[in-house]
PDB file of C-alpha atoms in Angstrom:
ATOM      1  CA  UNK O1180       0.000   0.000   0.000  1.00 35.00           C
ATOM      2  CA  UNK O1181       1.296   3.441  -0.903  1.00 38.00           C
ATOM      3  CA  UNK O1182       0.036   4.910   2.367  1.00 42.00           C
ATOM      4  CA  UNK O1183       2.113   2.512   4.414  1.00 42.00           C
ATOM      5  CA  UNK O1184       5.567   3.643   5.464  1.00 45.00           C
ATOM      6  CA  UNK O1185       8.378   1.687   3.792  1.00 46.00           C
ATOM      7  CA  UNK O1186       9.567  -0.798   6.404  1.00 45.00           C
ATOM      8  CA  UNK O1187      13.167  -1.726   5.535  1.00 51.00           C
ATOM      9  CA  UNK O1188      14.793   1.364   6.999  1.00 50.00           C
ATOM     10  CA  UNK O1189      14.414   2.570  10.552  1.00 57.00           C
ATOM     11  CA  UNK O1190      15.558   6.157  10.004  1.00 78.00           C
ATOM     12  CA  UNK O1191      12.592   7.556   8.089  1.00 79.00           C
ATOM     13  CA  UNK O1192      13.888  11.126   8.213  1.00 85.00           C
ATOM     14  CA  UNK O1193      17.175  10.092   6.606  1.00 89.00           C
ATOM     15  CA  UNK O1194      15.275   8.419   3.778  1.00 90.00           C
ATOM     16  CA  UNK O1195      13.155  11.527   3.252  1.00 92.00           C
ATOM     17  CA  UNK O1196      16.238  13.759   3.126  1.00 92.00           C
ATOM     18  CA  UNK O1197      17.916  11.418   0.625  1.00 94.00           C
ATOM     19  CA  UNK O1198      14.866  11.661  -1.610  1.00 95.00           C
ATOM     20  CA  UNK O1199      14.886  15.471  -1.425  1.00 94.00           C
ATOM     21  CA  UNK O1200      18.600  15.668  -2.206  1.00 93.00           C
ATOM     22  CA  UNK O1201      18.337  13.214  -5.088  1.00 95.00           C
ATOM     23  CA  UNK O1202      15.234  14.914  -6.440  1.00 95.00           C
ATOM     24  CA  UNK O1203      16.925  18.324  -6.370  1.00 93.00           C
ATOM     25  CA  UNK O1204      19.831  16.980  -8.453  1.00 94.00           C
ATOM     26  CA  UNK O1205      17.578  15.238 -10.996  1.00 95.00           C
ATOM     27  CA  UNK O1206      15.137  18.144 -11.314  1.00 95.00           C
ATOM     28  CA  UNK O1207      18.091  20.521 -11.773  1.00 93.00           C
ATOM     29  CA  UNK O1208      19.458  18.378 -14.582  1.00 93.00           C
ATOM     30  CA  UNK O1209      16.251  17.417 -16.397  1.00 94.00           C
ATOM     31  CA  UNK O1210      13.507  19.808 -15.287  1.00 93.00           C
ATOM     32  CA  UNK O1211      10.157  18.700 -13.886  1.00 94.00           C
ATOM     33  CA  UNK O1212       8.668  17.179 -17.024  1.00 93.00           C
ATOM     34  CA  UNK O1213      11.649  15.057 -18.067  1.00 94.00           C
ATOM     35  CA  UNK O1214      12.717  14.010 -14.577  1.00 94.00           C
ATOM     36  CA  UNK O1215      11.682  10.463 -13.716  1.00 93.00           C
ATOM     37  CA  UNK O1216      10.791   9.083 -10.310  1.00 94.00           C
ATOM     38  CA  UNK O1217      12.780   5.985 -11.188  1.00 93.00           C
ATOM     39  CA  UNK O1218      15.977   8.029 -11.596  1.00 95.00           C
ATOM     40  CA  UNK O1219      15.291   9.905  -8.365  1.00 96.00           C
ATOM     41  CA  UNK O1220      14.619   6.749  -6.379  1.00 95.00           C
ATOM     42  CA  UNK O1221      17.656   4.990  -7.835  1.00 94.00           C
ATOM     43  CA  UNK O1222      19.849   7.912  -6.796  1.00 95.00           C
ATOM     44  CA  UNK O1223      18.255   8.051  -3.330  1.00 94.00           C
ATOM     45  CA  UNK O1224      18.377   4.261  -2.852  1.00 92.00           C
ATOM     46  CA  UNK O1225      14.650   4.280  -2.135  1.00 92.00           C
ATOM     47  CA  UNK O1226      11.525   3.004  -3.867  1.00 91.00           C
ATOM     48  CA  UNK O1227       8.578   4.755  -5.493  1.00 92.00           C
ATOM     49  CA  UNK O1228       6.420   3.824  -2.518  1.00 93.00           C
ATOM     50  CA  UNK O1229       8.605   6.114  -0.382  1.00 93.00           C
ATOM     51  CA  UNK O1230       7.881   9.054  -2.688  1.00 94.00           C
ATOM     52  CA  UNK O1231       4.168   8.314  -2.476  1.00 93.00           C
ATOM     53  CA  UNK O1232       4.331   8.025   1.297  1.00 93.00           C
ATOM     54  CA  UNK O1233       6.311  11.204   2.048  1.00 94.00           C
ATOM     55  CA  UNK O1234       5.216  13.528  -0.753  1.00 94.00           C
ATOM     56  CA  UNK O1235       2.104  12.021  -2.335  1.00 94.00           C
ATOM     57  CA  UNK O1236       3.355  12.258  -5.913  1.00 94.00           C
ATOM     58  CA  UNK O1237       6.086  13.541  -8.198  1.00 95.00           C
ATOM     59  CA  UNK O1238       4.321  16.923  -8.119  1.00 94.00           C
ATOM     60  CA  UNK O1239       4.406  16.973  -4.326  1.00 95.00           C
ATOM     61  CA  UNK O1240       8.098  16.068  -4.274  1.00 96.00           C
ATOM     62  CA  UNK O1241       8.928  18.825  -6.752  1.00 95.00           C
ATOM     63  CA  UNK O1242       6.908  21.375  -4.812  1.00 93.00           C
ATOM     64  CA  UNK O1243       8.790  20.503  -1.622  1.00 92.00           C
ATOM     65  CA  UNK O1244      12.174  20.788  -3.342  1.00 92.00           C
ATOM     66  CA  UNK O1245      11.384  24.020  -5.176  1.00 88.00           C
ATOM     67  CA  UNK O1246       9.587  26.036  -2.507  1.00 82.00           C
ATOM     68  CA  UNK O1247      11.644  24.899   0.480  1.00 80.00           C
ATOM     69  CA  UNK O1248      14.896  25.911  -1.209  1.00 73.00           C
ATOM     70  CA  UNK O1249      13.479  29.352  -2.027  1.00 71.00           C
ATOM     71  CA  UNK O1250      12.139  29.889   1.489  1.00 68.00           C
ATOM     72  CA  UNK O1251      15.417  28.735   3.030  1.00 67.00           C
ATOM     73  CA  UNK O1252      17.261  31.342   0.967  1.00 64.00           C
ATOM     74  CA  UNK O1253      14.945  34.081   2.190  1.00 64.00           C
ATOM     75  CA  UNK O1254      15.463  33.046   5.816  1.00 64.00           C
ATOM     76  CA  UNK O1255      19.237  33.058   5.428  1.00 64.00           C
ATOM     77  CA  UNK O1256      19.295  36.330   3.495  1.00 69.00           C
ATOM     78  CA  UNK O1257      16.648  38.714   4.843  1.00 74.00           C
ATOM     79  CA  UNK O1258      15.551  41.361   2.304  1.00 79.00           C
ATOM     80  CA  UNK O1259      16.198  45.085   2.753  1.00 89.00           C
ATOM     81  CA  UNK O1260      13.157  47.078   3.937  1.00 92.00           C
ATOM     82  CA  UNK O1261      12.216  50.623   4.873  1.00 92.00           C
ATOM     83  CA  UNK O1262      11.592  49.334   8.373  1.00 89.00           C
ATOM     84  CA  UNK O1263      15.375  49.032   8.823  1.00 82.00           C
ATOM     85  CA  UNK O1264      15.377  52.761   9.621  1.00 85.00           C
ATOM     86  CA  UNK O1265      17.730  54.136   6.956  1.00 90.00           C
ATOM     87  CA  UNK O1266      16.737  56.936   4.584  1.00 95.00           C
ATOM     88  CA  UNK O1267      14.762  55.850   1.481  1.00 96.00           C
ATOM     89  CA  UNK O1268      17.792  56.684  -0.704  1.00 96.00           C
ATOM     90  CA  UNK O1269      20.183  54.567   1.389  1.00 97.00           C
ATOM     91  CA  UNK O1270      17.586  51.799   1.574  1.00 97.00           C
ATOM     92  CA  UNK O1271      17.264  51.696  -2.216  1.00 97.00           C
ATOM     93  CA  UNK O1272      21.043  51.608  -2.570  1.00 97.00           C
ATOM     94  CA  UNK O1273      21.271  48.658  -0.151  1.00 96.00           C
ATOM     95  CA  UNK O1274      18.325  46.950  -1.862  1.00 96.00           C
ATOM     96  CA  UNK O1275      20.120  47.060  -5.231  1.00 97.00           C
ATOM     97  CA  UNK O1276      23.303  45.720  -3.657  1.00 96.00           C
ATOM     98  CA  UNK O1277      21.310  42.948  -1.972  1.00 93.00           C
ATOM     99  CA  UNK O1278      19.775  41.810  -5.272  1.00 93.00           C
ATOM    100  CA  UNK O1279      23.056  41.929  -7.203  1.00 94.00           C
ATOM    101  CA  UNK O1280      24.859  40.084  -4.424  1.00 92.00           C
ATOM    102  CA  UNK O1281      22.199  37.373  -4.580  1.00 87.00           C
ATOM    103  CA  UNK O1282      22.069  36.879  -8.359  1.00 88.00           C
ATOM    104  CA  UNK O1283      25.792  37.262  -9.050  1.00 91.00           C
ATOM    105  CA  UNK O1284      27.437  35.662  -6.015  1.00 88.00           C
ATOM    106  CA  UNK O1285      25.111  33.705  -3.727  1.00 79.00           C
ATOM    107  CA  UNK O1286      23.124  32.030  -6.490  1.00 73.00           C
ATOM    108  CA  UNK O1287      26.374  30.774  -8.023  1.00 69.00           C
ATOM    109  CA  UNK O1288      27.112  28.954  -4.761  1.00 70.00           C
ATOM    110  CA  UNK O1289      23.871  26.979  -5.158  1.00 74.00           C
ATOM    111  CA  UNK O1290      23.877  25.818  -8.804  1.00 79.00           C
ATOM    112  CA  UNK O1291      21.191  23.195  -8.208  1.00 82.00           C
ATOM    113  CA  UNK O1292      18.630  25.788  -7.147  1.00 81.00           C
ATOM    114  CA  UNK O1293      19.663  28.066 -10.008  1.00 80.00           C
ATOM    115  CA  UNK O1294      19.242  25.277 -12.549  1.00 87.00           C
ATOM    116  CA  UNK O1295      15.805  24.369 -11.202  1.00 89.00           C
ATOM    117  CA  UNK O1296      14.772  28.015 -11.460  1.00 85.00           C
ATOM    118  CA  UNK O1297      16.072  28.166 -15.032  1.00 86.00           C
ATOM    119  CA  UNK O1298      13.885  25.183 -15.950  1.00 89.00           C
ATOM    120  CA  UNK O1299      10.952  26.818 -14.174  1.00 88.00           C
ATOM    121  CA  UNK O1300      11.367  30.019 -16.181  1.00 86.00           C
ATOM    122  CA  UNK O1301      11.363  28.082 -19.463  1.00 89.00           C
ATOM    123  CA  UNK O1302       8.580  25.630 -18.573  1.00 92.00           C
ATOM    124  CA  UNK O1303       6.539  27.021 -15.641  1.00 93.00           C
ATOM    125  CA  UNK O1304       4.775  24.625 -13.300  1.00 92.00           C
ATOM    126  CA  UNK O1305       1.988  25.492 -10.830  1.00 91.00           C
ATOM    127  CA  UNK O1306       4.742  26.029  -8.246  1.00 90.00           C
ATOM    128  CA  UNK O1307       5.732  29.251  -9.966  1.00 89.00           C
ATOM    129  CA  UNK O1308       2.512  30.929  -8.831  1.00 90.00           C
ATOM    130  CA  UNK O1309       3.238  29.917  -5.237  1.00 87.00           C
ATOM    131  CA  UNK O1310       6.817  31.158  -5.569  1.00 86.00           C
ATOM    132  CA  UNK O1311       5.589  34.541  -6.797  1.00 87.00           C
ATOM    133  CA  UNK O1312       3.079  34.787  -3.968  1.00 87.00           C
ATOM    134  CA  UNK O1313       5.452  33.733  -1.190  1.00 82.00           C
ATOM    135  CA  UNK O1314       8.779  35.199  -2.334  1.00 81.00           C
ATOM    136  CA  UNK O1315       8.719  37.453  -5.394  1.00 85.00           C
ATOM    137  CA  UNK O1316       5.513  39.352  -4.608  1.00 90.00           C
ATOM    138  CA  UNK O1317       6.575  40.688  -1.180  1.00 88.00           C
ATOM    139  CA  UNK O1318      10.039  41.443  -2.570  1.00 89.00           C
ATOM    140  CA  UNK O1319       8.535  43.558  -5.387  1.00 94.00           C
ATOM    141  CA  UNK O1320       6.050  45.285  -3.118  1.00 95.00           C
ATOM    142  CA  UNK O1321       8.776  46.418  -0.737  1.00 95.00           C
ATOM    143  CA  UNK O1322      10.814  47.848  -3.603  1.00 96.00           C
ATOM    144  CA  UNK O1323       7.730  49.726  -4.820  1.00 97.00           C
ATOM    145  CA  UNK O1324       7.300  51.253  -1.351  1.00 97.00           C
ATOM    146  CA  UNK O1325      10.967  52.264  -1.282  1.00 97.00           C
ATOM    147  CA  UNK O1326      10.619  53.920  -4.694  1.00 97.00           C
ATOM    148  CA  UNK O1327       7.501  55.794  -3.577  1.00 96.00           C
ATOM    149  CA  UNK O1328       9.375  57.047  -0.501  1.00 96.00           C
ATOM    150  CA  UNK O1329      12.353  58.201  -2.603  1.00 96.00           C
ATOM    151  CA  UNK O1330       9.975  60.081  -4.894  1.00 94.00           C
ATOM    152  CA  UNK O1331       8.078  61.626  -1.995  1.00 92.00           C
ATOM    153  CA  UNK O1332       4.815  59.955  -2.936  1.00 92.00           C
ATOM    154  CA  UNK O1333       2.327  59.008  -0.259  1.00 91.00           C
ATOM    155  CA  UNK O1334       1.415  55.719  -1.884  1.00 93.00           C
ATOM    156  CA  UNK O1335       2.559  53.351  -4.623  1.00 96.00           C
ATOM    157  CA  UNK O1336       1.226  54.288  -8.049  1.00 95.00           C
ATOM    158  CA  UNK O1337       1.693  52.930 -11.569  1.00 95.00           C
ATOM    159  CA  UNK O1338       4.959  54.843 -12.018  1.00 95.00           C
ATOM    160  CA  UNK O1339       6.414  53.178  -8.915  1.00 96.00           C
ATOM    161  CA  UNK O1340       5.463  49.744 -10.229  1.00 96.00           C
ATOM    162  CA  UNK O1341       7.072  50.441 -13.612  1.00 96.00           C
ATOM    163  CA  UNK O1342      10.249  51.787 -11.979  1.00 97.00           C
ATOM    164  CA  UNK O1343      10.357  48.640  -9.854  1.00 97.00           C
ATOM    165  CA  UNK O1344      10.514  46.505 -13.007  1.00 97.00           C
ATOM    166  CA  UNK O1345      13.120  48.830 -14.532  1.00 97.00           C
ATOM    167  CA  UNK O1346      15.425  48.547 -11.507  1.00 97.00           C
ATOM    168  CA  UNK O1347      15.173  44.765 -11.298  1.00 96.00           C
ATOM    169  CA  UNK O1348      15.772  44.546 -15.047  1.00 96.00           C
ATOM    170  CA  UNK O1349      18.956  46.612 -14.709  1.00 96.00           C
ATOM    171  CA  UNK O1350      20.251  44.214 -12.049  1.00 95.00           C
ATOM    172  CA  UNK O1351      19.334  40.804 -13.468  1.00 92.00           C
ATOM    173  CA  UNK O1352      20.617  41.825 -16.916  1.00 95.00           C
ATOM    174  CA  UNK O1353      24.085  41.017 -15.591  1.00 94.00           C
ATOM    175  CA  UNK O1354      22.986  37.491 -14.753  1.00 90.00           C
ATOM    176  CA  UNK O1355      20.647  36.583 -17.617  1.00 89.00           C
ATOM    177  CA  UNK O1356      22.862  38.171 -20.298  1.00 93.00           C
ATOM    178  CA  UNK O1357      26.259  37.462 -18.789  1.00 92.00           C
ATOM    179  CA  UNK O1358      27.580  35.768 -21.964  1.00 95.00           C
ATOM    180  CA  UNK O1359      26.972  39.021 -23.852  1.00 96.00           C
ATOM    181  CA  UNK O1360      28.146  41.303 -21.051  1.00 96.00           C
ATOM    182  CA  UNK O1361      31.405  39.363 -20.691  1.00 96.00           C
ATOM    183  CA  UNK O1362      32.098  39.749 -24.417  1.00 96.00           C
ATOM    184  CA  UNK O1363      31.049  43.390 -24.671  1.00 96.00           C
ATOM    185  CA  UNK O1364      32.699  44.388 -21.377  1.00 93.00           C
ATOM    186  CA  UNK O1365      33.295  45.242 -18.671  1.00 94.00           C
ATOM    187  CA  UNK O1366      32.803  41.608 -17.604  1.00 95.00           C
ATOM    188  CA  UNK O1367      30.221  40.538 -15.052  1.00 95.00           C
ATOM    189  CA  UNK O1368      31.516  41.073 -11.476  1.00 95.00           C
ATOM    190  CA  UNK O1369      32.818  37.960  -9.752  1.00 93.00           C
ATOM    191  CA  UNK O1370      33.919  39.329  -6.352  1.00 95.00           C
ATOM    192  CA  UNK O1371      32.138  41.178  -3.553  1.00 94.00           C
ATOM    193  CA  UNK O1372      34.046  44.478  -4.124  1.00 96.00           C
ATOM    194  CA  UNK O1373      33.235  44.326  -7.853  1.00 97.00           C
ATOM    195  CA  UNK O1374      29.555  43.726  -7.095  1.00 96.00           C
ATOM    196  CA  UNK O1375      29.592  46.662  -4.669  1.00 96.00           C
ATOM    197  CA  UNK O1376      30.998  48.968  -7.364  1.00 97.00           C
ATOM    198  CA  UNK O1377      28.361  47.854  -9.857  1.00 97.00           C
ATOM    199  CA  UNK O1378      25.604  48.266  -7.263  1.00 97.00           C
ATOM    200  CA  UNK O1379      26.755  51.813  -6.496  1.00 97.00           C
ATOM    201  CA  UNK O1380      26.887  52.624 -10.208  1.00 97.00           C
ATOM    202  CA  UNK O1381      23.329  51.379 -10.789  1.00 97.00           C
ATOM    203  CA  UNK O1382      22.101  53.078  -7.597  1.00 97.00           C
ATOM    204  CA  UNK O1383      23.625  56.425  -8.639  1.00 98.00           C
ATOM    205  CA  UNK O1384      21.896  56.144 -12.019  1.00 97.00           C
ATOM    206  CA  UNK O1385      18.529  55.113 -10.538  1.00 97.00           C
ATOM    207  CA  UNK O1386      18.529  57.677  -7.745  1.00 97.00           C
ATOM    208  CA  UNK O1387      19.418  60.422 -10.215  1.00 95.00           C
ATOM    209  CA  UNK O1388      16.445  59.448 -12.364  1.00 94.00           C
ATOM    210  CA  UNK O1389      14.008  59.117  -9.456  1.00 95.00           C
ATOM    211  CA  UNK O1390      14.987  62.371  -7.753  1.00 91.00           C
ATOM    212  CA  UNK O1391      14.740  64.134 -11.111  1.00 90.00           C
ATOM    213  CA  UNK O1392      11.208  62.829 -11.451  1.00 85.00           C
ATOM    214  CA  UNK O1393      10.477  63.975  -7.913  1.00 79.00           C
ATOM    215  CA  UNK O1394      11.665  67.489  -8.745  1.00 64.00           C
ATOM    216  CA  UNK O1395       9.551  67.736 -11.892  1.00 65.00           C
ATOM    217  CA  UNK O1396       6.328  66.099 -10.759  1.00 63.00           C
ATOM    218  CA  UNK O1397       3.429  68.579 -10.732  1.00 54.00           C
ATOM    219  CA  UNK O1398       2.618  70.162  -7.400  1.00 56.00           C
ATOM    220  CA  UNK O1399      -0.951  69.796  -6.125  1.00 55.00           C
ATOM    221  CA  UNK O1400      -3.120  72.861  -6.637  1.00 53.00           C
ATOM    222  CA  UNK O1401      -4.004  74.573  -3.359  1.00 55.00           C
ATOM    223  CA  UNK O1402      -7.653  74.777  -2.313  1.00 55.00           C
ATOM    224  CA  UNK O1403      -7.637  78.597  -2.509  1.00 54.00           C
ATOM    225  CA  UNK O1404      -6.501  78.551  -6.129  1.00 51.00           C
ATOM    226  CA  UNK O1405      -9.154  75.954  -6.983  1.00 51.00           C
ATOM    227  CA  UNK O1406     -11.867  78.189  -5.540  1.00 53.00           C
ATOM    228  CA  UNK O1407     -10.654  81.232  -7.481  1.00 47.00           C
TER     229      UNK O1407
END
């Protein structure tokens, strides 16, 4: 019976962890669709019944691998927020550095997770919606609030949302298009000091644009002028 725990191994937690580790490697190599439970179980030295017992299905196993790795990263690397107490300008600068540090340095230290994400971007599964809701959505919303604060706006508007996409695009360009950037130069940063210099360069550019928009945005008409 699939609902019965496999009985030949006493350490059930060790078996579960082996399945997760093996699944992460196979999903990273083949993607969700092409990955086979047989290959995962062979690598984990477990049987298909164990997958059914712990995760319910291949979908359940993939969901556990994908979302848990993303949530673990967020716990280890807390995002930058306005609540940290710095000025909006300093917060935006640190936010840009945080994103570049993640995509250019920390992600490279976890190639399995990066490869799974690459497959997910090419062939999205239902897990992508959960990932956006749990991880990407709050990350974007905080950046939008930071942008609104830099621009002196009381709430996030459509401009803030568009600028949010622009800023993220500037940063991830160096990851997604690294083969072009390396050939066109200067090459993609590979050390923490290099990433810091790039982050400052992008932040200077972005803050110049945002503060310029703040200076030129129309001032609200006073009530007395409206009445006249």
